[in-house]
Amino acid sequence: MQVPDPLLRVLPELADLPFGAEPLASCASCAMAPRPSDPDAVFVSPTRCCTYHPRLASFLAGRALRRGGVGAERIRQRLRNPDGVSELGIVPPTGTRERWAGRTAQVFGRDPSFACPYWVEGPLGCSIHEDRDAVCRTWHCKVVTGQRGQVAWTAANVLVASLERRLARWCAERAPADVRGVEWLPGDVAERWFVDAARLVDEASDEELRALRTSRVEALVEAAARRAAERDRPLPDVVVPTLASWERRPEGFSVTSFSPFDRVLLPPWIFELLSRLDGERTWRDAVDQASDALGHPIAHDLVWMLWSRGLVGVPVENEGSDIPVLSVLPDD
Ligand code: SF4
Ligand code: SF4
């Protein structure tokens, strides 16, 4: 996970947290773009998952403005509407929030009228890629390790978003009088302020930025690291099914572990095995017993695949979970 330099100055260990690319979310050739061969690929191309209005912190908007080019132009266009523009940054305008509310399933990935104001034509579609917000950095339509991976990404999102807000508030405390407390900033004032905010962060001393590193932030770092370690743990001897949903298909069952966008096709007899993964017997015993019941062998690799895709997990009483699986969609 690449994060902006100011966040790394507050928290250098962000660079070492194990959050790499998610190859199933193949953005350059969008995994969710409609394809006749895949009924689950349903996002309207080309807006894809960028049917979303980010919450762009002041200093990130300023960095994008300073960078110039298409990203700066897109931010200036967004600033023509002051609704949602404040000393803290740029959030969705009221009309967008009202039209979206309660309709995520209908509009996300599907309704181009919700296209991000910073979206542009092209393989990756983002004009402010280096300065995008925490949700855009941590959201993926598909996650290799399924639910475990999504829990880890959620923890990373909470951490990065928290740092963005802290830095934005730190900037706001230093904002000039014509900016502080103004609900809707005029475009020219907002542009000048956001560039100033980026400069303020650049010029901040290490001591000032270290002061943003509170015990709460340290707890979020620990939580993200712990969730990543849980994501990467080896397959235990005892597992239970963690399916979020399943649908009958001609070839078997299309199942999910965390999101309707991330589906796995399993054989039609899969519940003979899953029903025996009861949290008490080992998965090897469950495989042997299901094989006997079916009259054909089940490869152990199938259980490894279920584990690696987050479709089975450790029994809940052993998990010690303290971070809920937040919304899997970037919903406002
Ligand atoms: S994360 Fe977005 S752009 Fe990337 S593959 Fe998924 S829907 Fe497409
Ligand atoms: S900021 Fe970039 S990545 Fe995020 S929604 Fe907009 S175009 Fe997509």
Short mmCIF file of C-alpha atoms and ligand atoms in Angstrom, two decimals:
data_model
loop_
_atom_site.label_atom_id
_atom_site.label_comp_id
_atom_site.label_asym_id
_atom_site.label_seq_id
_atom_site.Cartn_x
_atom_site.Cartn_y
_atom_site.Cartn_z
CA MET A 1 0.00 0.00 0.00
CA GLN A 2 1.49 3.30 -1.08
CA VAL A 3 0.67 6.18 1.24
CA PRO A 4 1.43 9.91 0.88
CA ASP A 5 4.70 11.19 2.36
CA PRO A 6 3.05 13.31 5.09
CA LEU A 7 1.42 10.20 6.57
CA LEU A 8 4.76 8.39 6.49
CA ARG A 9 6.34 11.26 8.38
CA VAL A 10 3.78 10.80 11.16
CA LEU A 11 4.03 7.03 11.06
CA PRO A 12 7.12 5.64 9.24
CA GLU A 13 6.12 2.03 9.99
CA LEU A 14 3.18 2.44 7.57
CA ALA A 15 5.70 1.58 4.85
CA ASP A 16 6.39 -1.79 6.49
CA LEU A 17 2.81 -2.94 7.01
CA PRO A 18 2.20 -5.97 4.76
CA PHE A 19 -0.50 -4.66 2.45
CA GLY A 20 0.45 -5.48 -1.12
CA ALA A 21 -1.34 -5.54 -4.43
CA GLU A 22 -4.59 -7.48 -4.80
CA PRO A 23 -4.13 -9.27 -8.14
CA LEU A 24 -7.79 -10.33 -8.42
CA ALA A 25 -8.79 -6.65 -8.53
CA SER A 26 -7.22 -6.28 -11.95
CA CYS A 27 -7.89 -2.58 -12.41
CA ALA A 28 -6.05 -2.13 -15.72
CA SER A 29 -8.51 -4.63 -17.19
CA CYS A 30 -11.34 -4.17 -14.73
CA ALA A 31 -12.44 -7.45 -13.15
CA MET A 32 -15.94 -6.04 -12.71
CA ALA A 33 -16.45 -4.70 -16.25
CA PRO A 34 -19.42 -6.42 -17.90
CA ARG A 35 -18.55 -9.67 -19.69
CA PRO A 36 -21.09 -12.07 -21.19
CA SER A 37 -19.06 -15.00 -19.86
CA ASP A 38 -19.20 -13.74 -16.28
CA PRO A 39 -22.66 -12.88 -14.92
CA ASP A 40 -21.09 -11.48 -11.74
CA ALA A 41 -19.05 -8.82 -13.57
CA VAL A 42 -21.65 -6.09 -13.50
CA PHE A 43 -19.96 -2.69 -13.13
CA VAL A 44 -20.78 -0.25 -15.85
CA SER A 45 -17.61 0.42 -17.74
CA PRO A 46 -15.83 2.85 -17.70
CA THR A 47 -16.73 4.35 -14.31
CA ARG A 48 -16.24 1.03 -12.46
CA CYS A 49 -15.71 1.41 -8.71
CA CYS A 50 -15.00 5.12 -9.21
CA THR A 51 -18.73 5.75 -8.90
CA TYR A 52 -17.82 7.26 -5.56
CA HIS A 53 -17.06 10.73 -4.25
CA PRO A 54 -13.95 10.55 -2.03
CA ARG A 55 -13.36 12.53 1.15
CA LEU A 56 -10.21 14.35 0.15
CA ALA A 57 -8.32 15.95 3.05
CA SER A 58 -7.21 19.56 2.53
CA PHE A 59 -3.50 18.79 2.29
CA LEU A 60 -4.13 15.96 -0.20
CA ALA A 61 -6.23 18.26 -2.39
CA GLY A 62 -3.42 20.80 -2.11
CA ARG A 63 -0.80 18.28 -3.16
CA ALA A 64 -2.89 17.35 -6.20
CA LEU A 65 -3.40 21.03 -7.10
CA ARG A 66 0.32 21.65 -6.73
CA ARG A 67 1.11 18.68 -8.94
CA GLY A 68 -0.86 20.35 -11.74
CA GLY A 69 -2.14 18.65 -14.88
CA VAL A 70 -5.48 16.93 -15.22
CA GLY A 71 -5.79 16.20 -11.51
CA ALA A 72 -5.52 19.90 -10.62
CA GLU A 73 -8.05 20.75 -13.35
CA ARG A 74 -10.49 18.18 -11.98
CA ILE A 75 -10.18 19.55 -8.47
CA ARG A 76 -10.76 23.11 -9.72
CA GLN A 77 -13.87 21.89 -11.53
CA ARG A 78 -15.11 20.26 -8.33
CA LEU A 79 -14.44 23.49 -6.40
CA ARG A 80 -16.86 25.38 -8.65
CA ASN A 81 -19.53 23.85 -6.42
CA PRO A 82 -18.66 24.92 -2.85
CA ASP A 83 -21.10 22.41 -1.28
CA GLY A 84 -18.97 19.99 0.74
CA VAL A 85 -15.82 22.15 0.60
CA SER A 86 -14.47 23.25 3.98
CA GLU A 87 -11.26 23.96 5.85
CA LEU A 88 -10.88 20.17 6.28
CA GLY A 89 -11.12 19.29 2.60
CA ILE A 90 -13.66 18.15 0.02
CA VAL A 91 -16.48 15.72 0.83
CA PRO A 92 -19.49 14.68 -1.29
CA PRO A 93 -21.97 17.51 -1.91
CA THR A 94 -25.35 17.30 -0.24
CA GLY A 95 -27.18 16.32 -3.45
CA THR A 96 -24.81 13.41 -4.09
CA ARG A 97 -25.21 12.12 -0.54
CA GLU A 98 -28.99 12.39 -0.71
CA ARG A 99 -29.26 10.68 -4.09
CA TRP A 100 -26.91 7.89 -2.94
CA ALA A 101 -28.42 7.21 0.50
CA GLY A 102 -29.81 3.69 0.78
CA ARG A 103 -29.14 2.94 -2.89
CA THR A 104 -25.59 1.62 -2.81
CA ALA A 105 -26.47 -1.69 -4.47
CA GLN A 106 -28.24 0.09 -7.32
CA VAL A 107 -25.72 2.84 -8.00
CA PHE A 108 -22.25 1.71 -6.93
CA GLY A 109 -20.36 0.62 -10.03
CA ARG A 110 -23.50 1.02 -12.11
CA ASP A 111 -24.69 4.61 -12.31
CA PRO A 112 -22.24 6.83 -14.22
CA SER A 113 -23.94 9.96 -12.84
CA PHE A 114 -22.09 9.18 -9.60
CA ALA A 115 -18.68 9.10 -11.31
CA CYS A 116 -15.95 10.53 -9.11
CA PRO A 117 -15.16 14.16 -10.00
CA TYR A 118 -11.49 13.17 -10.31
CA TRP A 119 -12.09 10.23 -12.62
CA VAL A 120 -10.70 10.40 -16.18
CA GLU A 121 -10.62 8.14 -19.18
CA GLY A 122 -7.69 5.72 -19.14
CA PRO A 123 -6.53 2.37 -17.78
CA LEU A 124 -6.54 3.42 -14.11
CA GLY A 125 -9.05 6.22 -14.43
CA CYS A 126 -7.76 8.39 -11.57
CA SER A 127 -6.36 11.88 -12.11
CA ILE A 128 -5.22 12.23 -8.48
CA HIS A 129 -3.86 8.74 -7.99
CA GLU A 130 -0.90 9.76 -5.80
CA ASP A 131 -3.14 11.87 -3.58
CA ARG A 132 -6.31 9.74 -3.42
CA ASP A 133 -8.03 9.12 -0.10
CA ALA A 134 -7.87 6.20 2.32
CA VAL A 135 -10.91 4.43 0.87
CA CYS A 136 -9.50 4.59 -2.65
CA ARG A 137 -6.19 3.19 -1.38
CA THR A 138 -7.68 0.30 0.54
CA TRP A 139 -10.87 -0.77 -1.26
CA HIS A 140 -10.79 -3.69 -3.71
CA CYS A 141 -13.66 -5.40 -5.45
CA LYS A 142 -11.95 -8.74 -4.89
CA VAL A 143 -9.51 -9.74 -2.17
CA VAL A 144 -7.33 -12.83 -2.54
CA THR A 145 -7.79 -13.96 1.06
CA GLY A 146 -11.50 -13.14 1.07
CA GLN A 147 -13.02 -12.16 4.39
CA ARG A 148 -9.71 -12.34 6.33
CA GLY A 149 -8.09 -10.03 3.81
CA GLN A 150 -11.05 -7.69 3.84
CA VAL A 151 -10.87 -7.42 7.64
CA ALA A 152 -7.17 -6.53 7.31
CA TRP A 153 -7.86 -3.94 4.60
CA THR A 154 -10.62 -2.46 6.75
CA ALA A 155 -8.15 -2.05 9.61
CA ALA A 156 -5.71 -0.37 7.18
CA ASN A 157 -8.48 1.93 5.97
CA VAL A 158 -9.39 2.94 9.54
CA LEU A 159 -5.73 3.71 10.25
CA VAL A 160 -5.03 5.72 7.08
CA ALA A 161 -8.33 7.62 7.26
CA SER A 162 -7.64 8.47 10.90
CA LEU A 163 -4.23 9.89 9.99
CA GLU A 164 -5.72 11.90 7.13
CA ARG A 165 -8.32 13.43 9.45
CA ARG A 166 -5.73 14.21 12.14
CA LEU A 167 -3.49 15.97 9.64
CA ALA A 168 -6.45 17.85 8.15
CA ARG A 169 -7.47 19.05 11.63
CA TRP A 170 -3.87 20.03 12.39
CA CYS A 171 -3.90 22.13 9.21
CA ALA A 172 -7.31 23.64 10.00
CA GLU A 173 -6.02 24.91 13.34
CA ARG A 174 -3.55 26.99 11.31
CA ALA A 175 -6.02 28.20 8.67
CA PRO A 176 -6.51 31.96 8.05
CA ALA A 177 -9.61 33.82 9.23
CA ASP A 178 -11.39 33.69 5.86
CA VAL A 179 -11.17 29.91 5.93
CA ARG A 180 -11.71 28.81 9.53
CA GLY A 181 -15.25 27.72 10.30
CA VAL A 182 -16.61 28.64 6.85
CA GLU A 183 -19.03 25.89 5.91
CA TRP A 184 -18.82 26.17 2.14
CA LEU A 185 -15.60 27.72 0.90
CA PRO A 186 -15.64 29.65 -2.40
CA GLY A 187 -13.48 27.96 -5.03
CA ASP A 188 -10.66 30.53 -5.13
CA VAL A 189 -10.38 30.61 -1.32
CA ALA A 190 -10.46 26.81 -1.11
CA GLU A 191 -7.80 26.38 -3.79
CA ARG A 192 -5.44 28.82 -2.10
CA TRP A 193 -6.06 27.23 1.30
CA PHE A 194 -5.55 23.64 0.14
CA VAL A 195 -2.21 24.50 -1.45
CA ASP A 196 -1.25 26.29 1.79
CA ALA A 197 -2.30 23.24 3.79
CA ALA A 198 -0.01 21.03 1.70
CA ARG A 199 2.83 23.50 2.29
CA LEU A 200 2.12 23.67 6.04
CA VAL A 201 2.41 19.90 6.29
CA ASP A 202 5.63 19.89 4.25
CA GLU A 203 7.14 22.57 6.48
CA ALA A 204 6.00 21.03 9.76
CA SER A 205 8.78 19.91 12.03
CA ASP A 206 9.21 16.24 12.88
CA GLU A 207 8.26 17.11 16.45
CA GLU A 208 4.95 18.67 15.35
CA LEU A 209 4.05 15.66 13.22
CA ARG A 210 5.12 13.18 15.90
CA ALA A 211 2.62 14.84 18.24
CA LEU A 212 -0.14 13.44 16.00
CA ARG A 213 1.02 9.97 16.89
CA THR A 214 -1.30 9.33 19.81
CA SER A 215 -1.92 6.09 21.71
CA ARG A 216 -5.10 5.71 19.61
CA VAL A 217 -3.03 5.84 16.41
CA GLU A 218 -0.56 3.31 17.83
CA ALA A 219 -3.47 1.02 18.67
CA LEU A 220 -4.72 1.28 15.08
CA VAL A 221 -1.25 0.37 13.77
CA GLU A 222 -1.17 -2.67 16.03
CA ALA A 223 -4.67 -3.65 14.92
CA ALA A 224 -3.75 -3.42 11.24
CA ALA A 225 -0.57 -5.46 11.78
CA ARG A 226 -2.49 -8.07 13.78
CA ARG A 227 -5.21 -8.36 11.14
CA ALA A 228 -2.56 -8.78 8.45
CA ALA A 229 -0.91 -11.54 10.51
CA GLU A 230 -4.29 -13.28 10.94
CA ARG A 231 -4.87 -12.95 7.19
CA ASP A 232 -1.52 -14.65 6.48
CA ARG A 233 -1.60 -17.41 9.10
CA PRO A 234 -1.27 -21.00 7.90
CA LEU A 235 -4.28 -23.27 7.52
CA PRO A 236 -5.23 -24.55 11.01
CA ASP A 237 -6.32 -28.14 11.67
CA VAL A 238 -9.87 -27.14 12.63
CA VAL A 239 -11.89 -24.72 10.50
CA VAL A 240 -15.52 -23.73 10.03
CA PRO A 241 -17.33 -22.40 6.94
CA THR A 242 -17.43 -18.61 6.70
CA LEU A 243 -19.63 -18.24 3.64
CA ALA A 244 -21.51 -14.95 3.46
CA SER A 245 -23.87 -16.17 0.72
CA TRP A 246 -24.33 -18.85 -1.90
CA GLU A 247 -26.34 -19.19 -5.09
CA ARG A 248 -27.13 -22.25 -7.15
CA ARG A 249 -25.56 -22.27 -10.60
CA PRO A 250 -25.71 -24.99 -13.29
CA GLU A 251 -22.10 -25.95 -12.47
CA GLY A 252 -22.38 -25.88 -8.67
CA PHE A 253 -22.59 -23.11 -6.07
CA SER A 254 -21.36 -19.55 -6.50
CA VAL A 255 -20.32 -18.47 -2.99
CA THR A 256 -18.94 -15.36 -1.31
CA SER A 257 -17.02 -14.74 1.88
CA PHE A 258 -17.38 -10.97 2.20
CA SER A 259 -18.73 -9.28 -0.92
CA PRO A 260 -21.17 -10.05 -3.74
CA PHE A 261 -18.44 -8.82 -6.09
CA ASP A 262 -15.97 -11.54 -5.07
CA ARG A 263 -17.42 -14.94 -5.96
CA VAL A 264 -15.97 -18.44 -6.09
CA LEU A 265 -17.57 -21.34 -7.93
CA LEU A 266 -17.60 -24.55 -5.85
CA PRO A 267 -18.71 -28.06 -6.88
CA PRO A 268 -22.38 -29.04 -6.42
CA TRP A 269 -21.51 -31.47 -3.59
CA ILE A 270 -19.53 -28.87 -1.57
CA PHE A 271 -22.01 -28.85 1.32
CA GLU A 272 -21.22 -32.52 2.02
CA LEU A 273 -17.80 -31.24 3.06
CA LEU A 274 -18.77 -27.88 4.56
CA SER A 275 -21.42 -29.48 6.80
CA ARG A 276 -18.69 -31.60 8.39
CA LEU A 277 -16.39 -28.65 9.12
CA ASP A 278 -18.03 -28.24 12.51
CA GLY A 279 -15.27 -26.61 14.53
CA GLU A 280 -14.51 -29.85 16.37
CA ARG A 281 -13.26 -32.49 13.95
CA THR A 282 -10.15 -31.74 11.92
CA TRP A 283 -10.62 -30.78 8.30
CA ARG A 284 -8.72 -33.94 7.30
CA ASP A 285 -11.30 -36.09 9.12
CA ALA A 286 -14.07 -34.04 7.52
CA VAL A 287 -12.57 -34.62 4.06
CA ASP A 288 -12.28 -38.38 4.68
CA GLN A 289 -15.87 -38.64 5.92
CA ALA A 290 -17.26 -36.50 3.09
CA SER A 291 -15.28 -38.56 0.56
CA ASP A 292 -16.83 -41.76 1.98
CA ALA A 293 -20.32 -40.23 1.81
CA LEU A 294 -19.83 -39.05 -1.77
CA GLY A 295 -18.10 -42.21 -2.99
CA HIS A 296 -15.21 -40.28 -4.51
CA PRO A 297 -12.05 -38.72 -3.11
CA ILE A 298 -11.85 -35.01 -2.25
CA ALA A 299 -8.44 -33.43 -2.79
CA HIS A 300 -6.92 -31.77 0.27
CA ASP A 301 -6.05 -28.85 -2.02
CA LEU A 302 -9.75 -27.94 -2.00
CA VAL A 303 -9.60 -27.13 1.72
CA TRP A 304 -6.44 -25.12 1.18
CA MET A 305 -8.25 -23.15 -1.56
CA LEU A 306 -11.25 -22.57 0.74
CA TRP A 307 -8.89 -21.27 3.41
CA SER A 308 -6.84 -19.12 1.04
CA ARG A 309 -10.05 -17.51 -0.31
CA GLY A 310 -11.46 -16.89 3.17
CA LEU A 311 -14.35 -19.33 2.70
CA VAL A 312 -13.42 -21.22 5.85
CA GLY A 313 -11.95 -19.68 8.97
CA VAL A 314 -10.98 -20.38 12.54
CA PRO A 315 -13.90 -21.10 14.91
CA VAL A 316 -15.21 -17.81 16.30
CA GLU A 317 -14.43 -18.53 19.95
CA ASN A 318 -10.72 -18.73 19.04
CA GLU A 319 -10.64 -15.59 17.00
CA GLY A 320 -10.56 -12.82 19.61
CA SER A 321 -11.99 -10.33 17.12
CA ASP A 322 -12.20 -6.69 18.15
CA ILE A 323 -12.50 -4.99 14.77
CA PRO A 324 -15.83 -5.49 13.04
CA VAL A 325 -16.04 -6.08 9.32
CA LEU A 326 -17.11 -2.60 8.31
CA SER A 327 -19.11 -1.86 5.24
CA VAL A 328 -17.51 -3.60 2.28
CA LEU A 329 -18.54 -0.71 0.08
CA PRO A 330 -17.19 2.80 0.22
CA ASP A 331 -20.56 4.09 1.38
CA ASP A 332 -20.92 7.57 2.81
S1 SF4 B 1 -10.97 -2.33 -7.84
FE1 SF4 B 1 -12.36 -1.17 -9.22
S2 SF4 B 1 -11.20 -0.75 -11.12
FE2 SF4 B 1 -10.12 -2.34 -9.94
S3 SF4 B 1 -10.85 -4.27 -10.84
FE3 SF4 B 1 -12.15 -3.82 -9.07
S4 SF4 B 1 -13.92 -2.65 -9.84
FE4 SF4 B 1 -12.31 -2.67 -11.43
S1 SF4 B 2 -10.12 9.58 -6.35
FE1 SF4 B 2 -9.40 8.35 -8.03
S2 SF4 B 2 -9.49 6.23 -7.29
FE2 SF4 B 2 -10.77 7.49 -5.93
S3 SF4 B 2 -12.84 7.31 -6.77
FE3 SF4 B 2 -11.88 9.14 -7.64
S4 SF4 B 2 -11.02 8.50 -9.60
FE4 SF4 B 2 -11.44 6.65 -8.38
#
